Tab-separated table of C-alpha atoms in Angstrom:
chain	number	residue	atom	x	y	z
A	44	MET	CA	0.408	24.369	0.386
A	45	LYS	CA	1.582	24.047	-2.791
A	46	ARG	CA	-0.442	22.450	-5.552
A	47	PHE	CA	-1.068	23.354	-8.778
A	48	VAL	CA	-4.580	23.346	-10.977
A	49	LEU	CA	-4.021	23.245	-14.587
A	50	TYR	CA	-7.419	22.993	-16.264
A	51	GLY	CA	-9.540	24.059	-13.317
A	52	MET	CA	-9.196	28.085	-13.569
A	53	ALA	CA	-11.331	28.518	-16.486
A	54	VAL	CA	-14.086	26.784	-14.813
A	55	LEU	CA	-13.705	28.703	-11.756
A	56	GLY	CA	-13.445	32.050	-13.371
A	57	LEU	CA	-16.852	31.293	-15.229
A	58	LEU	CA	-18.674	30.404	-12.050
A	59	SER	CA	-17.255	33.455	-10.255
A	60	SER	CA	-18.629	35.728	-13.426
A	61	CYS	CA	-21.967	33.828	-12.936
A	62	ALA	CA	-22.055	34.065	-9.384
A	63	GLU	CA	-24.892	36.500	-7.688
A	64	GLU	CA	-23.947	38.858	-5.078
A	65	ASN	CA	-26.258	37.619	-2.614
A	66	GLY	CA	-24.667	33.946	-2.906
A	67	PRO	CA	-22.882	31.881	-0.366
A	68	SER	CA	-19.473	32.683	0.738
A	69	PRO	CA	-16.411	30.354	1.019
A	70	GLU	CA	-16.746	30.773	4.832
A	71	ASP	CA	-20.045	28.978	4.146
A	72	SER	CA	-18.770	25.702	3.170
A	73	VAL	CA	-18.734	22.435	5.430
A	74	PHE	CA	-15.092	22.389	4.467
A	75	ALA	CA	-14.516	25.857	5.983
A	76	PHE	CA	-12.534	24.730	9.022
A	77	ASP	CA	-8.994	24.078	10.262
A	78	VAL	CA	-7.926	20.907	10.687
A	79	PRO	CA	-7.342	20.225	14.362
A	80	LYS	CA	-3.611	19.983	15.413
A	81	ILE	CA	-2.862	16.629	17.388
A	82	GLU	CA	-0.099	17.490	20.013
A	83	GLN	CA	2.800	14.880	19.821
A	84	THR	CA	2.297	13.032	23.276
A	85	GLN	CA	2.618	9.277	21.858
A	86	GLU	CA	4.405	7.092	19.483
A	87	TYR	CA	2.632	6.254	16.220
A	88	PRO	CA	3.866	2.982	14.497
A	89	VAL	CA	4.807	4.057	10.871
A	90	GLY	CA	4.503	1.339	8.182
A	91	VAL	CA	6.089	2.394	4.824
A	92	PHE	CA	4.924	0.844	1.487
A	93	TYR	CA	8.197	-0.400	-0.572
A	94	ILE	CA	7.898	-0.888	-3.953
A	95	ASN	CA	9.559	-3.495	-5.941
A	96	VAL	CA	11.444	-1.079	-8.480
A	97	GLY	CA	12.434	-3.958	-10.668
A	98	SER	CA	15.832	-5.405	-12.559
A	99	ASN	CA	16.871	-2.457	-13.970
A	100	GLY	CA	14.947	0.284	-12.083
A	101	GLN	CA	12.271	2.414	-13.307
A	102	ASP	CA	10.879	2.782	-16.856
A	103	ALA	CA	13.527	5.389	-18.274
A	104	ALA	CA	10.948	7.567	-19.991
A	105	ARG	CA	9.137	7.696	-16.316
A	106	TYR	CA	12.311	8.250	-14.686
A	107	SER	CA	13.227	11.353	-17.028
A	108	ARG	CA	9.787	12.788	-16.720
A	109	LEU	CA	10.411	12.484	-13.005
A	110	GLN	CA	13.648	14.675	-13.557
A	111	GLU	CA	11.849	17.604	-15.590
A	112	LYS	CA	10.902	20.875	-14.567
A	113	PHE	CA	7.364	21.752	-13.521
A	114	ASP	CA	6.535	23.994	-16.946
A	115	PRO	CA	3.009	23.243	-17.500
A	116	ALA	CA	2.909	26.272	-20.220
A	117	ASN	CA	4.767	23.703	-22.309
A	118	GLY	CA	2.879	20.708	-21.284
A	119	ARG	CA	5.754	19.252	-18.918
A	120	LEU	CA	4.977	18.567	-15.551
A	121	GLY	CA	7.862	17.151	-13.915
A	122	PHE	CA	9.021	17.127	-10.185
A	123	ASP	CA	12.383	18.133	-10.734
A	124	LEU	CA	13.818	15.478	-8.520
A	125	ASP	CA	16.344	13.149	-8.695
A	126	LEU	CA	16.773	10.148	-6.220
A	127	THR	CA	20.014	10.032	-4.136
A	128	LEU	CA	20.531	6.370	-5.321
A	129	GLY	CA	19.590	6.995	-8.921
A	130	ASN	CA	17.360	4.818	-11.039
A	131	TYR	CA	18.818	1.731	-9.533
A	132	GLY	CA	17.287	-1.879	-9.832
A	133	VAL	CA	17.497	-4.968	-7.820
A	134	ASP	CA	17.495	-8.419	-9.752
A	135	GLN	CA	15.313	-11.032	-7.429
A	136	ASP	CA	17.535	-13.907	-9.178
A	137	PRO	CA	19.740	-14.966	-6.024
A	138	ALA	CA	22.686	-15.473	-8.828
A	139	LYS	CA	22.477	-11.884	-9.942
A	140	VAL	CA	22.021	-10.105	-6.690
A	141	THR	CA	25.086	-7.549	-6.642
A	142	ASP	CA	26.972	-6.105	-4.035
A	143	LEU	CA	25.624	-2.605	-5.302
A	144	MET	CA	22.318	-4.102	-5.028
A	145	VAL	CA	22.481	-4.770	-1.322
A	146	GLU	CA	24.052	-1.734	-0.450
A	147	ASN	CA	21.419	0.383	-1.948
A	148	ILE	CA	19.003	-1.529	0.358
A	149	GLN	CA	20.918	-1.220	3.483
A	150	GLN	CA	21.177	2.451	2.803
A	151	GLU	CA	17.505	2.605	2.469
A	152	VAL	CA	16.733	0.604	5.545
A	153	ASP	CA	19.440	3.052	7.429
A	154	TRP	CA	17.637	6.065	6.081
A	155	CYS	CA	14.168	4.754	7.286
A	156	ILE	CA	15.412	3.741	10.805
A	157	ALA	CA	17.088	7.087	11.001
A	158	GLY	CA	13.647	8.682	9.599
A	159	GLY	CA	11.305	7.343	12.414
A	160	VAL	CA	9.892	4.322	9.891
A	161	ASP	CA	9.214	1.174	12.108
A	162	PHE	CA	8.439	-1.348	9.100
A	163	TRP	CA	8.102	-1.459	5.371
A	164	ILE	CA	5.231	-3.138	4.154
A	165	LEU	CA	6.246	-5.378	1.029
A	166	PRO	CA	5.042	-6.084	-2.515
A	167	ALA	CA	2.209	-8.383	-2.702
A	168	ILE	CA	2.777	-11.915	-2.956
A	169	LYS	CA	0.656	-14.580	-4.909
A	170	ALA	CA	-0.392	-18.340	-4.452
A	171	LYS	CA	1.159	-20.853	-6.272
A	172	LYS	CA	-0.220	-23.476	-8.330
A	173	ASN	CA	0.077	-27.087	-7.539
A	174	ALA	CA	2.267	-26.533	-4.796
A	175	VAL	CA	1.856	-26.589	-0.944
A	176	ALA	CA	3.184	-24.978	2.345
A	177	PRO	CA	5.905	-24.287	2.733
A	178	ASP	CA	6.526	-23.175	-0.947
A	179	CYS	CA	3.147	-22.018	-2.185
A	180	LEU	CA	4.676	-18.748	-2.944
A	181	GLU	CA	5.112	-16.930	-6.152
A	182	GLY	CA	5.723	-13.193	-7.228
A	183	ASP	CA	8.030	-10.975	-5.354
A	184	ASN	CA	8.733	-13.563	-2.461
A	185	ARG	CA	12.387	-13.510	-3.486
A	186	LEU	CA	12.469	-9.971	-3.204
A	187	TYR	CA	11.541	-10.559	0.978
A	188	ASP	CA	14.402	-13.011	1.198
A	189	ILE	CA	16.524	-10.293	-0.345
A	190	ILE	CA	15.578	-7.433	1.893
A	191	ARG	CA	15.235	-9.780	5.135
A	192	GLY	CA	19.167	-10.733	4.446
A	193	THR	CA	18.451	-14.591	3.794
A	194	VAL	CA	19.969	-13.957	0.098
A	195	GLY	CA	22.446	-11.711	-0.661
A	196	SER	CA	25.289	-11.079	-3.264
A	197	ASP	CA	26.865	-14.622	-2.692
A	198	VAL	CA	27.169	-15.270	-6.327
A	199	ALA	CA	27.422	-12.214	-8.388
A	200	GLY	CA	29.222	-10.438	-5.698
A	201	SER	CA	31.292	-10.555	-2.171
A	202	GLY	CA	28.627	-12.052	-0.069
A	203	LYS	CA	27.246	-8.853	1.254
A	204	HIS	CA	23.496	-9.619	2.928
A	205	VAL	CA	21.063	-6.585	4.055
A	206	ASP	CA	21.187	-5.936	7.924
A	207	MET	CA	17.596	-4.695	8.553
A	208	LYS	CA	18.570	-4.060	12.135
A	209	GLN	CA	15.360	-2.618	13.938
A	210	LEU	CA	13.339	-2.312	11.275
A	211	LYS	CA	10.808	-4.402	10.602
A	212	PHE	CA	8.307	-5.651	7.616
A	213	VAL	CA	5.246	-7.056	6.843
A	214	ALA	CA	4.101	-9.122	3.762
A	215	THR	CA	1.445	-8.310	1.435
A	216	ILE	CA	-0.980	-10.750	-0.074
A	217	ASN	CA	-3.080	-10.665	-3.345
A	218	VAL	CA	-6.254	-12.296	-2.254
A	219	GLU	CA	-7.897	-11.782	-5.643
A	220	ASP	CA	-4.839	-12.886	-7.980
A	221	PRO	CA	-5.231	-15.780	-8.777
A	222	LEU	CA	-7.180	-17.568	-6.231
A	223	CYS	CA	-10.218	-15.851	-7.276
A	224	GLN	CA	-10.113	-15.349	-10.697
A	225	ASP	CA	-10.502	-17.932	-13.588
A	226	LYS	CA	-7.126	-18.437	-14.097
A	227	TRP	CA	-6.630	-22.231	-12.850
A	228	GLU	CA	-7.454	-25.376	-14.664
A	229	THR	CA	-9.604	-27.627	-12.240
A	230	TYR	CA	-9.214	-31.458	-11.088
A	231	ASN	CA	-11.774	-34.437	-10.720
A	232	GLU	CA	-11.285	-36.450	-7.698
A	233	ASP	CA	-9.083	-38.907	-9.226
A	234	GLY	CA	-6.814	-36.407	-10.461
A	235	THR	CA	-7.689	-35.871	-13.763
A	236	LEU	CA	-8.298	-32.478	-15.544
A	237	THR	CA	-11.810	-31.417	-15.813
A	238	GLY	CA	-11.018	-29.499	-18.974
A	239	GLY	CA	-12.482	-26.635	-17.033
A	240	LYS	CA	-11.107	-23.851	-14.968
A	241	THR	CA	-11.759	-22.016	-11.660
A	242	GLY	CA	-14.652	-19.439	-12.212
A	243	LYS	CA	-14.005	-15.811	-11.262
A	244	LEU	CA	-15.719	-14.856	-8.385
A	245	SER	CA	-18.403	-12.578	-8.149
A	246	ASN	CA	-21.744	-11.882	-6.571
A	247	THR	CA	-23.320	-14.616	-8.229
A	248	VAL	CA	-20.069	-16.890	-8.120
A	249	LEU	CA	-19.123	-17.808	-4.481
A	250	LEU	CA	-16.236	-19.385	-3.207
A	251	ASN	CA	-18.309	-21.871	-1.063
A	252	GLU	CA	-20.625	-22.797	-4.109
A	253	HIS	CA	-17.215	-22.976	-6.568
A	254	ASP	CA	-14.698	-24.616	-4.130
A	255	ASP	CA	-13.073	-26.559	-7.033
A	256	ILE	CA	-10.068	-28.577	-6.464
A	257	CYS	CA	-7.624	-26.283	-8.195
A	258	SER	CA	-4.184	-27.880	-7.489
A	259	TRP	CA	-3.034	-31.632	-7.083
A	260	VAL	CA	0.269	-32.396	-5.235
A	261	ASN	CA	1.673	-35.661	-4.215
A	262	GLY	CA	-1.525	-37.398	-4.859
A	263	ARG	CA	-3.969	-35.273	-3.379
A	264	GLY	CA	-6.488	-32.741	-4.913
A	265	TYR	CA	-6.365	-29.209	-2.738
A	266	LYS	CA	-9.672	-27.002	-3.169
A	267	ARG	CA	-9.723	-23.411	-3.607
A	268	SER	CA	-10.243	-22.597	0.282
A	269	GLU	CA	-7.589	-25.065	1.471
A	270	MET	CA	-5.075	-23.345	-1.413
A	271	PHE	CA	-5.862	-19.934	0.729
A	272	VAL	CA	-4.735	-21.767	3.808
A	273	GLU	CA	-1.648	-23.191	1.921
A	274	PHE	CA	-0.698	-19.962	0.483
A	275	ILE	CA	-0.780	-18.064	4.220
A	276	LYS	CA	0.894	-20.958	5.974
A	277	SER	CA	3.819	-20.748	3.177
A	278	CYS	CA	4.544	-16.998	4.993
A	279	ASP	CA	5.334	-18.787	8.211
A	280	LYS	CA	9.045	-18.710	7.166
A	281	PHE	CA	8.323	-14.714	7.012
A	282	PHE	CA	6.607	-14.779	10.713
A	283	LYS	CA	9.165	-16.521	12.042
A	284	ASP	CA	11.910	-13.932	11.131
A	285	GLU	CA	12.744	-11.600	14.112
A	286	HIS	CA	12.301	-8.739	11.978
A	287	TYR	CA	8.634	-9.630	11.386
A	288	TYR	CA	6.040	-6.666	12.611
A	289	ARG	CA	3.787	-8.038	14.974
A	290	VAL	CA	0.552	-6.469	16.302
A	291	ASP	CA	-0.489	-7.370	19.785
A	292	GLY	CA	1.886	-10.208	19.255
A	293	ARG	CA	0.494	-11.431	16.102
A	294	PRO	CA	2.196	-11.099	12.419
A	295	MET	CA	0.255	-8.500	10.293
A	296	VAL	CA	-0.904	-9.390	7.092
A	297	VAL	CA	-1.904	-6.826	4.592
A	298	LEU	CA	-4.395	-8.340	2.483
A	299	GLN	CA	-4.967	-6.490	-1.008
A	300	ASN	CA	-8.338	-6.934	-2.867
A	301	ALA	CA	-10.311	-8.699	0.210
A	302	HIS	CA	-13.120	-7.244	-1.390
A	303	LYS	CA	-12.651	-9.478	-4.306
A	304	LEU	CA	-13.514	-12.460	-2.090
A	305	TYR	CA	-16.742	-13.667	-2.851
A	306	THR	CA	-18.513	-16.071	-0.107
A	307	SER	CA	-21.673	-16.365	1.768
A	308	ASP	CA	-19.913	-15.764	5.116
A	309	CYS	CA	-16.786	-13.729	4.628
A	310	ALA	CA	-16.531	-13.312	8.475
A	311	GLY	CA	-16.680	-17.142	8.829
A	312	PHE	CA	-14.123	-17.477	6.083
A	313	TRP	CA	-11.454	-15.090	7.703
A	314	GLU	CA	-11.830	-17.040	11.002
A	315	TYR	CA	-11.536	-20.513	9.224
A	316	LEU	CA	-8.372	-19.102	7.399
A	317	ARG	CA	-7.029	-17.767	10.750
A	318	SER	CA	-7.769	-20.822	12.788
A	319	ALA	CA	-6.164	-22.976	10.189
A	320	VAL	CA	-3.060	-21.355	9.854
A	321	LEU	CA	-3.043	-20.947	13.534
A	322	GLU	CA	-3.046	-24.617	14.071
A	323	ALA	CA	-0.713	-25.103	11.484
A	324	THR	CA	2.154	-22.928	12.503
A	325	GLY	CA	1.080	-21.647	15.911
A	326	GLU	CA	0.794	-18.339	14.300
A	327	GLU	CA	-2.812	-16.177	14.440
A	328	PRO	CA	-2.297	-13.612	11.554
A	329	PHE	CA	-3.696	-9.752	11.914
A	330	PHE	CA	-5.215	-9.264	8.896
A	331	VAL	CA	-5.502	-5.673	7.391
A	332	GLY	CA	-7.828	-5.138	4.559
A	333	GLN	CA	-7.117	-2.335	2.101
A	334	MET	CA	-10.129	-0.303	0.655
A	335	ASP	CA	-10.020	1.935	-1.995
A	336	PRO	CA	-9.751	5.470	-1.970
A	337	TRP	CA	-12.609	7.409	-1.486
A	338	THR	CA	-15.205	4.771	-1.291
A	339	PRO	CA	-17.812	4.622	1.598
A	340	PRO	CA	-16.992	2.059	4.120
A	341	ALA	CA	-20.247	0.241	4.239
A	342	ARG	CA	-19.450	-0.842	0.640
A	343	TYR	CA	-16.978	-3.236	2.636
A	344	GLN	CA	-19.112	-4.110	5.551
A	345	TYR	CA	-19.874	-7.470	4.236
A	346	PHE	CA	-16.374	-8.048	2.990
A	347	PHE	CA	-14.228	-7.017	6.042
A	348	THR	CA	-16.286	-7.962	9.132
A	349	GLY	CA	-13.847	-10.471	10.715
A	350	LEU	CA	-11.034	-8.852	9.676
A	351	ASP	CA	-8.910	-7.067	12.397
A	352	ALA	CA	-8.038	-3.617	10.682
A	353	VAL	CA	-9.058	-1.753	7.564
A	354	ALA	CA	-6.518	0.592	5.890
A	355	ALA	CA	-7.112	3.110	3.437
A	356	LYS	CA	-5.148	3.526	-0.076
A	357	ASN	CA	-3.603	6.784	-1.312
A	358	MET	CA	-6.323	9.113	-1.175
A	359	TYR	CA	-4.264	11.084	-3.859
A	360	ASN	CA	-5.160	8.756	-6.620
A	361	ASN	CA	-8.234	10.852	-7.203
A	362	SER	CA	-9.940	12.440	-10.523
A	363	ASP	CA	-12.466	14.464	-8.496
A	364	TRP	CA	-11.350	18.012	-8.844
A	365	THR	CA	-14.159	18.962	-6.379
A	366	ARG	CA	-12.263	16.951	-3.692
A	367	TYR	CA	-8.825	18.159	-4.511
A	368	GLN	CA	-9.944	21.765	-4.381
A	369	TYR	CA	-10.690	21.133	-0.355
A	370	TYR	CA	-7.571	19.196	0.348
A	371	PRO	CA	-6.639	18.354	3.213
A	372	GLN	CA	-10.169	18.857	4.779
A	373	THR	CA	-11.998	16.303	2.491
A	374	ILE	CA	-9.202	13.844	3.396
A	375	TYR	CA	-9.479	14.491	7.207
A	376	LEU	CA	-13.391	14.187	7.030
A	377	ASN	CA	-13.355	10.870	5.112
A	378	PHE	CA	-10.811	9.091	7.606
A	379	GLU	CA	-13.099	10.809	10.467
A	380	TYR	CA	-16.099	8.728	8.945
A	381	CYS	CA	-14.297	5.715	8.001
A	382	LEU	CA	-12.731	5.575	11.448
A	383	LYS	CA	-16.167	5.851	13.272
A	384	TYR	CA	-17.891	3.768	11.011
A	385	PHE	CA	-15.769	0.463	11.183
A	386	ARG	CA	-15.325	0.971	15.103
A	387	ASP	CA	-19.323	1.305	15.484
A	388	ASN	CA	-20.582	-1.009	13.020
A	389	MET	CA	-18.449	-3.694	12.336
A	390	GLY	CA	-17.661	-5.175	15.842
A	391	GLY	CA	-14.460	-2.709	16.677
A	392	ILE	CA	-12.262	-2.948	13.494
A	393	ASP	CA	-9.309	-1.056	13.691
A	394	PHE	CA	-8.592	2.008	11.118
A	395	ILE	CA	-5.370	2.670	9.871
A	396	PRO	CA	-5.071	5.717	7.746
A	397	THR	CA	-2.702	6.249	4.810
A	398	GLY	CA	-0.993	9.418	4.139
A	399	ALA	CA	1.039	10.189	0.813
A	400	PRO	CA	3.867	13.027	0.146
A	401	ALA	CA	2.809	13.689	-3.467
A	402	TRP	CA	1.207	12.295	-6.765
A	403	ASN	CA	1.717	13.092	-10.410
A	404	LYS	CA	0.134	10.847	-13.289
A	405	TRP	CA	1.766	12.735	-15.708
A	406	ILE	CA	5.134	11.037	-14.660
A	407	ASP	CA	3.245	7.332	-15.273
A	408	ASN	CA	1.667	8.290	-18.703
A	409	GLN	CA	1.481	11.959	-19.568
A	410	GLU	CA	-1.931	12.328	-18.263
A	411	THR	CA	-2.859	16.101	-17.566
A	412	ASP	CA	-6.217	16.017	-16.373
A	413	LYS	CA	-6.176	14.751	-13.263
A	414	PRO	CA	-4.895	16.284	-9.899
A	415	LEU	CA	-1.327	16.779	-9.321
A	416	MET	CA	0.491	17.087	-5.684
A	417	GLN	CA	3.899	18.146	-5.643
A	418	HIS	CA	6.152	17.214	-2.782
A	419	ASP	CA	5.698	20.077	-0.181
A	420	PRO	CA	7.131	20.131	3.441
A	421	ASP	CA	4.512	22.193	5.026
A	422	THR	CA	1.650	20.020	3.158
A	423	TRP	CA	3.882	16.642	4.424
A	424	ARG	CA	3.174	17.944	7.942
A	425	GLU	CA	-0.232	18.676	7.968
A	426	THR	CA	-0.796	14.935	6.283
A	427	LEU	CA	1.130	13.511	9.080
A	428	ASN	CA	-1.325	15.605	11.205
A	429	ILE	CA	-4.506	14.070	9.596
A	430	LEU	CA	-3.278	10.537	9.967
A	431	LYS	CA	-2.381	11.304	13.801
A	432	GLY	CA	-5.881	12.938	13.903
A	433	ASN	CA	-7.639	9.658	12.430
A	434	ALA	CA	-5.340	6.874	13.626
A	435	GLY	CA	-7.496	3.848	15.265
A	436	GLN	CA	-6.990	2.205	18.824
A	437	ARG	CA	-3.352	0.977	17.741
A	438	LYS	CA	-2.234	4.298	16.358
A	439	ILE	CA	-0.868	2.756	13.174
A	440	VAL	CA	-0.344	4.680	10.463
A	441	PHE	CA	0.331	3.786	6.554
A	442	ILE	CA	2.278	5.741	4.260
A	443	ASP	CA	2.070	5.238	0.335
A	444	SER	CA	5.438	5.023	-0.333
A	445	PHE	CA	9.002	5.265	0.142
A	446	ASN	CA	10.099	4.490	-3.442
A	447	GLN	CA	6.989	4.776	-5.948
A	448	ILE	CA	8.893	6.230	-8.810
A	449	GLN	CA	5.597	5.657	-11.194
A	450	TYR	CA	3.564	8.373	-9.739
A	451	GLY	CA	6.260	10.647	-7.787
A	452	SER	CA	4.560	9.285	-4.629
A	453	PHE	CA	7.849	8.759	-2.587
A	454	ILE	CA	9.774	9.910	0.527
A	455	ALA	CA	13.052	8.306	-0.516
A	456	PRO	CA	15.886	10.750	-0.081
A	457	THR	CA	16.935	12.785	-3.336
A	458	LYS	CA	19.887	14.662	-4.235
A	459	GLU	CA	19.829	18.304	-2.584
A	460	ASP	CA	21.978	20.007	-5.569
A	461	TYR	CA	19.466	18.811	-8.185
A	462	GLY	CA	16.354	21.010	-8.949
A	463	ASN	CA	13.632	20.857	-6.214
A	464	GLY	CA	15.717	17.774	-3.945
A	465	TYR	CA	15.528	17.755	-0.539
A	466	GLY	CA	17.662	15.287	0.807
A	467	THR	CA	16.182	13.184	3.897
A	468	LEU	CA	13.782	16.229	4.632
A	469	TYR	CA	10.726	13.924	4.378
A	470	LEU	CA	12.001	11.182	6.381
A	471	ASP	CA	12.983	13.881	8.951
A	472	ILE	CA	9.697	15.354	9.250
A	473	ILE	CA	8.299	11.831	9.918
A	474	LYS	CA	10.840	11.656	12.709
A	475	ASP	CA	9.922	14.801	14.207
A	476	GLU	CA	6.069	14.406	13.719
A	477	MET	CA	5.456	10.698	14.843
A	478	ASP	CA	8.298	9.785	17.215
A	479	VAL	CA	7.581	11.244	20.594
A	480	ASN	CA	11.399	9.892	21.818
């Protein structure tokens, strides 16, 4: 396993110089065990987060740091990688979508299909003020249309469109922003503005007690709780797409920041939302809440009871060197505990573990005091084994991500003739480890 400890060696040296001869040995640690090897006997549906790369690609300085060699002696911690597609961009303006943009996404689709990926988890979308279904969406929703092929290079190119083939996609919705924050003006019953804004939800500002009218459309006011319904109802155009990923026949929806929804009855609210969308669209969403890495599952019991599943976030996003020293055992134990806790204490809620191929905050903003994980094939196989060992009843696993350049956490193919380039190796390993066929 390849990893680099930049500032921990001096501390370890001090500790070893002070250790008594009769002190505990490394073999006495609770982390001194081999992660059980899971034999490949069944399918594990693999969902991979797909990041909005922006109109002009990644920030040039970040991309340059990604390409730099790993040289800690001189404070340079690059991965020495260059993406096969380079630092490309995708403009979400339908009038600016080019043939090359469509071709790049199509290549990514084909790579993922060949690599055993079942679905992409697309970037988070938001609710739109003073709009109702089917148009209550903003943010990256236009990227969804490019990826699913309903928008192509008809204006700026030759009319090319992405064909997702057998690859599926999932929508992510941001629960907190803006509906749980203090961003929207509020209205009186007659449609006049109150002069105030929605209060930011907290343990003292509950949705059911501050369910203000925050949108006014066609002579009618819509309360905050109603705007949640309009928001998710607007995703019905995605749900009805043949490429939308379903669990038990229900469209999966990943909920970002679901633990920021403060109300006196979260379980009741999720059921209200699910039922209202079902009545309006005929679709019953399969809600997946995301939990922050390394947080105790009991912290989410109130917020997540009533959801269908809980997914971990990227465990490499971590500033604790102690955990880092005992990867992969610490990650395995965390997932094992979460799986059992959600199953046994929250009505059988499913658990979806999330793995990552690498992590590097130096690429983002030149931080050098955080644990760093480089791409390494053996570590990647071990990571996938951990996901298999802690997948819930539906055996779904998430990977973060396909193209997260900002932190170097990507499985996207790289140029083999550049530095540490690996081609399609990380996708090939997914196919080998997760696809029984």
